[in-house]
Structure formats: C-alpha cells, structure tokens
mmCIF file of C-alpha atoms in Angstrom:
data_model
loop_
_atom_site.group_PDB
_atom_site.id
_atom_site.type_symbol
_atom_site.label_atom_id
_atom_site.label_comp_id
_atom_site.label_asym_id
_atom_site.label_seq_id
_atom_site.Cartn_x
_atom_site.Cartn_y
_atom_site.Cartn_z
ATOM 1 C CA MET A 12 31.995 -9.838 0.688
ATOM 2 C CA ALA A 13 28.669 -10.632 -0.995
ATOM 3 C CA ASP A 14 27.931 -8.824 -4.247
ATOM 4 C CA ARG A 15 24.398 -8.005 -3.052
ATOM 5 C CA LEU A 16 23.012 -7.604 0.461
ATOM 6 C CA PHE A 17 19.409 -7.049 1.574
ATOM 7 C CA PHE A 18 18.599 -5.886 5.130
ATOM 8 C CA ALA A 19 15.046 -6.825 6.129
ATOM 9 C CA THR A 20 15.422 -4.083 8.732
ATOM 10 C CA LEU A 21 18.169 -1.620 9.602
ATOM 11 C CA ASP A 22 16.392 -0.406 12.734
ATOM 12 C CA ASP A 23 17.887 -2.821 15.259
ATOM 13 C CA ASP A 24 21.476 -1.543 14.977
ATOM 14 C CA LEU A 25 21.725 1.651 12.965
ATOM 15 C CA PHE A 26 25.445 2.243 13.410
ATOM 16 C CA SER A 27 26.390 -1.302 12.386
ATOM 17 C CA PHE A 28 24.234 -0.881 9.289
ATOM 18 C CA VAL A 29 25.878 2.433 8.396
ATOM 19 C CA SER A 30 29.339 0.911 8.826
ATOM 20 C CA ILE A 31 28.531 -2.130 6.695
ATOM 21 C CA ALA A 32 26.753 -0.125 3.981
ATOM 22 C CA LEU A 33 29.618 2.369 3.639
ATOM 23 C CA GLN A 34 32.255 -0.375 3.512
ATOM 24 C CA ARG A 35 30.282 -2.134 0.803
ATOM 25 C CA ALA A 36 29.838 1.111 -1.153
ATOM 26 C CA VAL A 37 33.610 1.623 -1.162
ATOM 27 C CA HIS A 38 33.960 -1.855 -2.679
ATOM 28 C CA ARG A 39 31.184 -1.095 -5.192
ATOM 29 C CA ARG A 40 28.785 -3.639 -3.650
ATOM 30 C CA ALA A 41 25.023 -3.006 -3.653
ATOM 31 C CA THR A 42 23.102 -2.764 -0.376
ATOM 32 C CA VAL A 43 19.322 -2.444 0.019
ATOM 33 C CA ALA A 44 17.677 -1.945 3.417
ATOM 34 C CA LEU A 45 14.175 -1.468 4.777
ATOM 35 C CA PHE A 46 13.686 1.320 7.316
ATOM 36 C CA LEU A 47 10.687 0.277 9.427
ATOM 37 C CA GLY A 48 10.595 3.334 11.684
ATOM 38 C CA PRO A 49 11.411 6.478 9.692
ATOM 39 C CA GLN A 50 8.923 8.410 11.834
ATOM 40 C CA SER A 51 11.576 8.316 14.566
ATOM 41 C CA CYS A 52 13.489 10.955 12.590
ATOM 42 C CA PHE A 53 10.640 13.450 12.861
ATOM 43 C CA GLY A 54 8.622 15.155 15.565
ATOM 44 C CA ALA A 55 9.567 17.627 18.289
ATOM 45 C CA PHE A 56 13.189 18.682 18.082
ATOM 46 C CA SER A 57 15.752 16.606 19.940
ATOM 47 C CA PHE A 58 19.474 16.200 19.390
ATOM 48 C CA LYS A 59 19.003 12.450 18.848
ATOM 49 C CA ARG A 60 16.384 13.007 16.136
ATOM 50 C CA TYR A 61 18.546 15.668 14.490
ATOM 51 C CA ILE A 62 21.584 13.367 14.349
ATOM 52 C CA LYS A 63 19.549 10.426 13.096
ATOM 53 C CA ARG A 64 17.839 12.483 10.393
ATOM 54 C CA SER A 65 21.187 13.940 9.318
ATOM 55 C CA ILE A 66 22.741 10.470 9.018
ATOM 56 C CA PHE A 67 19.975 9.301 6.703
ATOM 57 C CA ALA A 68 19.993 12.513 4.675
ATOM 58 C CA VAL A 69 23.669 11.868 3.888
ATOM 59 C CA LEU A 70 23.397 8.091 3.526
ATOM 60 C CA LYS A 71 20.660 8.306 0.895
ATOM 61 C CA GLN A 72 23.131 10.097 -1.369
ATOM 62 C CA VAL A 73 25.727 7.312 -1.227
ATOM 63 C CA PRO A 74 25.970 5.310 -4.490
ATOM 64 C CA ARG A 75 24.930 1.649 -4.305
ATOM 65 C CA VAL A 76 23.123 2.162 -0.998
ATOM 66 C CA THR A 77 19.335 2.112 -1.290
ATOM 67 C CA ILE A 78 17.146 2.735 1.748
ATOM 68 C CA ALA A 79 13.412 2.115 1.454
ATOM 69 C CA SER A 80 10.661 3.045 3.881
ATOM 70 C CA ILE A 81 7.677 0.709 4.226
ATOM 71 C CA ILE A 82 5.337 3.669 3.849
ATOM 72 C CA PRO A 83 5.028 5.274 0.389
ATOM 73 C CA PHE A 84 5.744 8.963 -0.129
ATOM 74 C CA SER A 85 2.087 9.532 -1.021
ATOM 75 C CA LEU A 86 1.267 8.889 2.664
ATOM 76 C CA ALA A 87 4.380 10.413 4.243
ATOM 77 C CA PRO A 88 6.018 12.896 1.832
ATOM 78 C CA GLU A 89 8.519 14.011 4.503
ATOM 79 C CA TYR A 90 10.241 10.630 4.181
ATOM 80 C CA ARG A 91 11.691 11.789 0.855
ATOM 81 C CA THR A 92 14.374 13.643 2.805
ATOM 82 C CA ILE A 93 15.763 10.514 4.480
ATOM 83 C CA VAL A 94 15.108 7.486 2.235
ATOM 84 C CA ASN A 95 15.566 6.698 -1.442
ATOM 85 C CA ILE A 96 12.284 4.914 -2.115
ATOM 86 C CA GLY A 97 8.861 4.792 -0.473
ATOM 87 C CA LEU A 98 7.281 1.337 -0.760
ATOM 88 C CA TYR A 99 4.249 -0.390 0.709
ATOM 89 C CA ASP A 100 4.850 -2.602 3.746
ATOM 90 C CA PRO A 101 5.032 -6.283 2.663
ATOM 91 C CA GLN A 102 2.384 -6.966 5.306
ATOM 92 C CA TRP A 103 0.008 -4.884 3.200
ATOM 93 C CA TRP A 104 0.402 -7.158 0.158
ATOM 94 C CA ASP A 105 1.709 -10.519 1.416
ATOM 95 C CA MET A 106 -1.615 -12.285 0.880
ATOM 96 C CA HIS A 107 -1.277 -11.626 -2.861
ATOM 97 C CA ASP A 108 0.421 -14.382 -4.853
ATOM 98 C CA GLY A 109 1.090 -12.281 -7.929
ATOM 99 C CA SER A 110 -2.257 -12.939 -9.573
ATOM 100 C CA ALA A 111 -4.917 -12.888 -6.844
ATOM 101 C CA LEU A 112 -5.497 -12.227 -3.161
ATOM 102 C CA LYS A 113 -5.657 -15.208 -0.845
ATOM 103 C CA GLN A 114 -8.794 -15.452 1.282
ATOM 104 C CA PRO A 115 -9.059 -16.742 4.875
ATOM 105 C CA GLY A 116 -9.656 -20.464 5.288
ATOM 106 C CA ASP A 117 -11.625 -22.305 7.958
ATOM 107 C CA THR A 118 -10.057 -23.663 11.157
ATOM 108 C CA SER A 119 -11.367 -25.102 14.406
ATOM 109 C CA VAL A 120 -10.237 -21.921 16.176
ATOM 110 C CA ALA A 121 -12.370 -19.724 13.923
ATOM 111 C CA THR A 122 -15.321 -22.087 14.318
ATOM 112 C CA ARG A 123 -14.992 -21.974 18.108
ATOM 113 C CA VAL A 124 -14.788 -18.164 18.142
ATOM 114 C CA HIS A 125 -17.890 -17.933 15.956
ATOM 115 C CA GLU A 126 -19.741 -20.224 18.368
ATOM 116 C CA MET A 127 -18.593 -18.340 21.482
ATOM 117 C CA ALA A 128 -19.769 -15.058 19.973
ATOM 118 C CA GLY A 129 -23.327 -16.339 19.970
ATOM 119 C CA GLY A 130 -24.382 -13.893 17.262
ATOM 120 C CA ARG A 131 -22.532 -10.903 18.705
ATOM 121 C CA PRO A 132 -20.224 -8.941 16.383
ATOM 122 C CA ILE A 133 -16.619 -10.109 16.822
ATOM 123 C CA VAL A 134 -13.679 -7.792 17.503
ATOM 124 C CA CYS A 135 -10.286 -9.524 17.379
ATOM 125 C CA TRP A 136 -6.985 -8.535 18.928
ATOM 126 C CA LEU A 137 -4.394 -10.543 17.009
ATOM 127 C CA GLY A 138 -0.960 -11.129 18.509
ATOM 128 C CA ALA A 139 0.755 -10.702 21.856
ATOM 129 C CA ALA A 140 -0.536 -8.101 24.313
ATOM 130 C CA SER A 141 1.238 -4.769 23.871
ATOM 131 C CA VAL A 142 0.589 -1.488 25.681
ATOM 132 C CA ARG A 143 2.009 0.584 22.825
ATOM 133 C CA LYS A 144 -0.401 -1.186 20.461
ATOM 134 C CA GLY A 145 -3.320 -0.135 22.624
ATOM 135 C CA PHE A 146 -4.053 -3.213 24.736
ATOM 136 C CA ALA A 147 -4.282 -1.183 27.944
ATOM 137 C CA PHE A 148 -6.737 1.171 26.207
ATOM 138 C CA LEU A 149 -8.869 -1.778 25.092
ATOM 139 C CA VAL A 150 -8.932 -3.158 28.640
ATOM 140 C CA ASP A 151 -9.871 0.273 30.000
ATOM 141 C CA ILE A 152 -12.777 0.452 27.532
ATOM 142 C CA LEU A 153 -14.125 -2.917 28.703
ATOM 143 C CA GLU A 154 -13.779 -2.038 32.386
ATOM 144 C CA ALA A 155 -15.358 1.416 31.974
ATOM 145 C CA ASN A 156 -18.315 -0.041 30.063
ATOM 146 C CA PRO A 157 -19.301 -3.312 31.799
ATOM 147 C CA ASP A 158 -22.165 -4.105 29.394
ATOM 148 C CA ILE A 159 -20.174 -3.768 26.169
ATOM 149 C CA ALA A 160 -18.860 -7.356 26.277
ATOM 150 C CA LYS A 161 -22.475 -8.527 26.280
ATOM 151 C CA GLN A 162 -23.060 -6.689 23.008
ATOM 152 C CA VAL A 163 -19.711 -7.262 21.267
ATOM 153 C CA CYS A 164 -17.488 -10.350 21.515
ATOM 154 C CA PHE A 165 -13.901 -9.300 22.201
ATOM 155 C CA ILE A 166 -11.290 -11.920 21.331
ATOM 156 C CA PHE A 167 -7.641 -11.704 22.392
ATOM 157 C CA ALA A 168 -5.838 -14.253 20.224
ATOM 158 C CA GLY A 169 -2.322 -14.334 21.620
ATOM 159 C CA VAL A 170 -0.166 -14.660 24.694
ATOM 160 C CA GLY A 171 0.010 -12.163 27.538
ATOM 161 C CA ASN A 172 3.795 -12.413 27.944
ATOM 162 C CA THR A 173 4.845 -9.474 30.145
ATOM 163 C CA GLU A 174 1.271 -8.125 30.228
ATOM 164 C CA GLN A 175 -0.298 -10.917 32.260
ATOM 165 C CA THR A 176 -2.029 -8.451 34.591
ATOM 166 C CA LEU A 177 -3.682 -6.711 31.640
ATOM 167 C CA ALA A 178 -4.618 -10.080 30.133
ATOM 168 C CA SER A 179 -6.280 -11.102 33.421
ATOM 169 C CA ARG A 180 -8.179 -7.811 33.542
ATOM 170 C CA PHE A 181 -9.292 -8.356 29.928
ATOM 171 C CA ASN A 182 -10.700 -11.788 30.812
ATOM 172 C CA ALA A 183 -12.353 -10.512 33.990
ATOM 173 C CA ALA A 184 -14.065 -7.728 32.009
ATOM 174 C CA GLY A 185 -15.738 -10.231 29.693
ATOM 175 C CA GLY A 186 -13.142 -10.661 26.981
ATOM 176 C CA ILE A 187 -12.135 -14.090 25.699
ATOM 177 C CA GLN A 188 -8.466 -15.021 25.399
ATOM 178 C CA ILE A 189 -6.996 -17.753 23.201
ATOM 179 C CA ASP A 190 -3.787 -18.013 25.194
ATOM 180 C CA ARG A 191 -1.286 -19.443 22.722
ATOM 181 C CA ARG A 192 0.580 -18.627 19.561
ATOM 182 C CA LEU A 193 -1.583 -19.298 16.521
ATOM 183 C CA THR A 194 -0.445 -20.849 13.278
ATOM 184 C CA ASP A 195 -0.558 -18.726 10.122
ATOM 185 C CA GLY A 196 -3.689 -20.551 8.998
ATOM 186 C CA GLU A 197 -5.402 -19.973 12.345
ATOM 187 C CA TRP A 198 -4.827 -16.229 12.565
ATOM 188 C CA GLN A 199 -5.831 -15.847 8.938
ATOM 189 C CA SER A 200 -9.055 -17.746 9.648
ATOM 190 C CA LEU A 201 -9.908 -15.271 12.419
ATOM 191 C CA TYR A 202 -10.045 -12.508 9.815
ATOM 192 C CA GLY A 203 -12.693 -14.656 8.188
ATOM 193 C CA VAL A 204 -15.014 -14.465 11.221
ATOM 194 C CA ALA A 205 -14.016 -11.055 12.628
ATOM 195 C CA ASP A 206 -16.280 -8.074 12.113
ATOM 196 C CA ALA A 207 -13.374 -5.781 13.004
ATOM 197 C CA VAL A 208 -9.757 -6.123 14.128
ATOM 198 C CA TRP A 209 -7.871 -3.910 16.578
ATOM 199 C CA ALA A 210 -5.162 -1.614 15.146
ATOM 200 C CA CYS A 211 -5.649 1.389 17.443
ATOM 201 C CA TYR A 212 -2.145 2.159 18.665
ATOM 202 C CA GLU A 213 -0.643 4.747 20.999
ATOM 203 C CA PRO A 214 0.192 8.121 19.390
ATOM 204 C CA MET A 215 3.916 7.437 19.840
ATOM 205 C CA TYR A 216 3.524 4.206 17.849
ATOM 206 C CA ASP A 217 2.467 5.747 14.553
ATOM 207 C CA GLN A 218 3.692 3.464 11.778
ATOM 208 C CA ALA A 219 2.702 0.754 9.341
ATOM 209 C CA SER A 220 0.643 -2.073 10.823
ATOM 210 C CA GLY A 221 0.553 -5.692 9.732
ATOM 211 C CA VAL A 222 -2.853 -6.164 11.354
ATOM 212 C CA PHE A 223 -4.227 -3.234 9.364
ATOM 213 C CA GLY A 224 -2.511 -4.522 6.220
ATOM 214 C CA ARG A 225 -4.090 -7.954 6.446
ATOM 215 C CA ALA A 226 -7.476 -6.384 7.238
ATOM 216 C CA LEU A 227 -7.097 -4.246 4.123
ATOM 217 C CA GLN A 228 -6.327 -7.305 2.015
ATOM 218 C CA PHE A 229 -9.097 -9.441 3.485
ATOM 219 C CA GLY A 230 -11.697 -6.666 3.373
ATOM 220 C CA VAL A 231 -12.236 -6.545 7.162
ATOM 221 C CA PRO A 232 -12.726 -3.203 8.976
ATOM 222 C CA ALA A 233 -9.911 -2.119 11.303
ATOM 223 C CA ILE A 234 -10.239 -0.139 14.525
ATOM 224 C CA VAL A 235 -7.641 2.640 14.284
ATOM 225 C CA ARG A 236 -6.538 5.765 16.124
ATOM 226 C CA ARG A 237 -8.116 8.856 14.622
ATOM 227 C CA GLY A 238 -5.497 10.896 12.794
ATOM 228 C CA SER A 239 -2.922 8.101 12.718
ATOM 229 C CA LEU A 240 -0.892 7.228 9.652
ATOM 230 C CA ILE A 241 -2.976 4.116 9.019
ATOM 231 C CA HIS A 242 -6.183 6.154 9.414
ATOM 232 C CA THR A 243 -4.855 8.496 6.713
ATOM 233 C CA ALA A 244 -3.954 5.496 4.564
ATOM 234 C CA ALA A 245 -7.411 3.974 5.011
ATOM 235 C CA THR A 246 -9.055 7.227 3.942
ATOM 236 C CA LYS A 247 -6.934 7.476 0.793
ATOM 237 C CA LEU A 248 -7.380 3.795 -0.023
ATOM 238 C CA ASP A 249 -11.116 3.751 0.732
ATOM 239 C CA ALA A 250 -10.651 1.038 3.351
ATOM 240 C CA SER A 251 -13.246 0.490 6.058
ATOM 241 C CA VAL A 252 -12.169 1.616 9.552
ATOM 242 C CA PHE A 253 -13.596 2.604 12.926
ATOM 243 C CA PRO A 254 -11.519 5.602 14.099
ATOM 244 C CA LEU A 255 -11.223 6.154 17.869
ATOM 245 C CA ASP A 256 -9.841 9.056 19.880
ATOM 246 C CA PHE A 257 -7.116 7.319 21.841
ATOM 247 C CA GLY A 258 -7.806 7.337 25.578
ATOM 248 C CA ASP A 259 -11.479 8.354 25.378
ATOM 249 C CA CYS A 260 -13.143 5.199 26.719
ATOM 250 C CA ARG A 261 -16.725 6.491 26.603
ATOM 251 C CA ALA A 262 -16.560 7.646 22.975
ATOM 252 C CA ALA A 263 -14.699 4.461 22.023
ATOM 253 C CA ALA A 264 -17.424 2.292 23.529
ATOM 254 C CA THR A 265 -20.067 4.205 21.574
ATOM 255 C CA ALA A 266 -18.127 3.617 18.345
ATOM 256 C CA LEU A 267 -17.489 -0.071 19.075
ATOM 257 C CA ARG A 268 -21.186 -0.706 19.749
ATOM 258 C CA LYS A 269 -21.843 0.348 16.141
ATOM 259 C CA ILE A 270 -19.847 -2.582 14.809
ATOM 260 C CA SER A 271 -22.182 -5.138 13.325
ATOM 261 C CA ASN A 272 -22.059 -8.337 11.335
ATOM 262 C CA LEU A 273 -22.926 -6.252 8.278
ATOM 263 C CA ASN A 274 -19.601 -4.384 8.301
ATOM 264 C CA ARG A 275 -17.631 -7.285 6.895
ATOM 265 C CA SER A 276 -16.859 -7.343 3.189
ATOM 266 C CA ILE A 277 -14.597 -10.338 2.653
ATOM 267 C CA SER A 278 -15.039 -10.435 -1.117
ATOM 268 C CA THR A 279 -12.370 -8.295 -2.773
ATOM 269 C CA THR A 280 -12.992 -6.163 -5.806
ATOM 270 C CA VAL A 281 -11.080 -6.419 -9.041
ATOM 271 C CA GLU A 282 -9.731 -2.912 -8.466
ATOM 272 C CA ARG A 283 -8.407 -3.697 -4.983
ATOM 273 C CA ASN A 284 -6.821 -6.925 -6.196
ATOM 274 C CA ALA A 285 -5.022 -5.003 -8.950
ATOM 275 C CA MET A 286 -3.958 -2.220 -6.571
ATOM 276 C CA ILE A 287 -2.460 -4.573 -3.987
ATOM 277 C CA GLY A 288 -0.836 -6.647 -6.713
ATOM 278 C CA SER A 289 0.848 -3.493 -8.018
ATOM 279 C CA TRP A 290 2.295 -2.776 -4.547
ATOM 280 C CA ARG A 291 3.797 -6.265 -4.508
ATOM 281 C CA ASN A 292 5.252 -5.971 -7.993
ATOM 282 C CA ASN A 293 6.665 -2.508 -7.321
ATOM 283 C CA PHE A 294 8.317 -3.636 -4.072
ATOM 284 C CA ILE A 295 9.995 -6.608 -5.729
ATOM 285 C CA SER A 296 11.147 -4.676 -8.792
ATOM 286 C CA ALA A 297 12.489 -1.771 -6.685
ATOM 287 C CA ALA A 298 14.425 -4.153 -4.423
ATOM 288 C CA LEU A 299 15.912 -5.947 -7.424
ATOM 289 C CA ARG A 300 16.923 -2.659 -9.041
ATOM 290 C CA GLY A 301 18.746 -1.705 -5.873
ATOM 291 C CA LEU A 302 20.427 -5.084 -5.528
ATOM 292 C CA ASN A 303 21.538 -4.930 -9.140
ATOM 293 C CA GLY A 304 23.168 -1.575 -8.505
ATOM 294 C CA ALA A 305 20.666 0.377 -10.573
ATOM 295 C CA ALA A 306 19.341 2.168 -7.508
ATOM 296 C CA ASP A 307 22.131 4.657 -7.728
ATOM 297 C CA MET A 308 19.065 6.231 -9.259
ATOM 298 C CA GLY A 309 17.296 5.267 -5.941
ATOM 299 C CA GLY A 310 16.249 8.412 -4.095
ATOM 300 C CA ARG A 311 18.917 10.342 -5.950
ATOM 301 C CA ARG A 312 16.779 10.299 -9.094
ATOM 302 C CA HIS A 313 13.969 7.828 -8.394
ATOM 303 C CA ARG A 314 10.871 9.491 -6.931
ATOM 304 C CA GLY A 315 9.493 6.414 -5.210
ATOM 305 C CA ASN A 316 5.722 6.170 -4.564
#
C-alpha cells in the first residue's frame, strides 16, 4: 500500500474511492482527492443527493483523508460542509509556470481562422460538441438569426462525435468547423485570435470550466450563462464576459453582435499574474500538506479559500 495517494478525480467511482480512502486511513496512509462535481450534492431534495452529501460530510472528518473541491469557498461557501479544502481548478492556472503566465503562440490553424474571419469578430467553440455545454443552444442562435454569421465568425474547433447532426446544422447555418482534435499549441493559438470563447453551459452543468479558465488566463472574454458559477467568478475576479440568458436566442444574438475586435485584452496585468500564480502555489502546497499527512488539519481545521 502506497504511503501517499492522490486521486485526480473521485467522481467516476465514488464508492470505490470511499472504500480505498477508509482502508488507507485505517493503515494511517494519506489520501488526497479532487472532487470535480460537488454541486451534485446540492439542489432540490432527492434521496440520492441526501445520501451523497451525508457521505462527504462524514468522510471529510476522517483523519488522513483530504477532499478538495476545484472551486474555492469564496465562490461556493456551501462546499465547506462536504470538502476539506476549496482550491482553484488547475485549468484556471495551468498556463502559469510559477513566475509568469504563458501567452498563446502562432500556428497555421490560428492564421487560417484569422483569414477566414475576413475582419469579423471571432467566437470560438473549443473542444468536442456537447449539448450540456451549450452547443445545441449555439446552433439554435445561428439558425434563428441567419445574418449573424455574416457579422460574427463562429468557429467550432473540434470533432462532432455523437453530435454529428448538430455539427452539420452548425456548418449549414454559416459556422466554420475545424473537424479534428487540435494539439495543445493549436488550441492555445486560437485564444490568441479569438475575440470571445464559448463557455455558456446548460443550467444543470454549473461547474468549473477549463475554457473559461484559459480565457481568464489569456485575457480573452468568455461567453457565459447569466447567473452561473463562472459568471459569479468572473464578476468577483473582474474578468471580461458576455452573459447570456440560456435558451433566449434573440437576446443572445443581440449580445453576440456586440462582440468586437476591441474586446480582446491579451496582455496580462501584473496583478492578474500574481493572483493566478497564488492559486497555483496554494493548490500545490495544499496537496502536499495532505499527502504528507498534515491535512488532518484539512477541512477539520483548515478553512480553505
């Protein structure tokens, strides 16, 4: 049995995680785990939510078991009842190398997108098509407003997978699809030419977003659902966003037409660099404390962020 164990996510098999963590605690072995979806413990009452919330409320009291959310308590204070520590999602600080924020490079993909835009503002969907991440809503906006694609260049950089019908509708409505998986350098370069990126997800999918996190780091506005967790985060962090009322295609089109080439602010300030660097340092130090067994203080005495 390893002296220290780190779970990048416990969400995929909760009961296996609980079993392993408790066995390790009995043998005085440290376990640290990231809980990616703590919002699933809250909301309208259901027996499943009640059981799940109760399990975490007990588990966070177990010595040598440290559970961390990827949303800090300053944004979701209710998480204090089920996790030991509230940290910032690594996808909100992974472009920071410990001293400075990385900036997007140039690639042929980004150059081609810039050319295809022909001077229009560029809105990028980054990643595979996903209904819960709002792809159907984006397609509905384009179809309900036939002229919008002439004013704004909509890029879908990713594969359709199981949403091939939606992807075809997106293309037919004037969107442009780059139908393949991009390299890390290529998707980063698209932040360099995008005037906004899509992070407007369904109400049931209200959690941390890597797309929003990278936009925050690169200084690119994100399109978000009004009232969502990431909208709240953007407001508190003074990040640029375009909030939409999910499902309202007419109002969304009006908001998207306001996106311009002037919205982009790729240069990062000294303050933002320091802030994001502190999230990185705090995440690493908190994980190490837990792995070294010191997080018996975890949520039992540690307040998190």
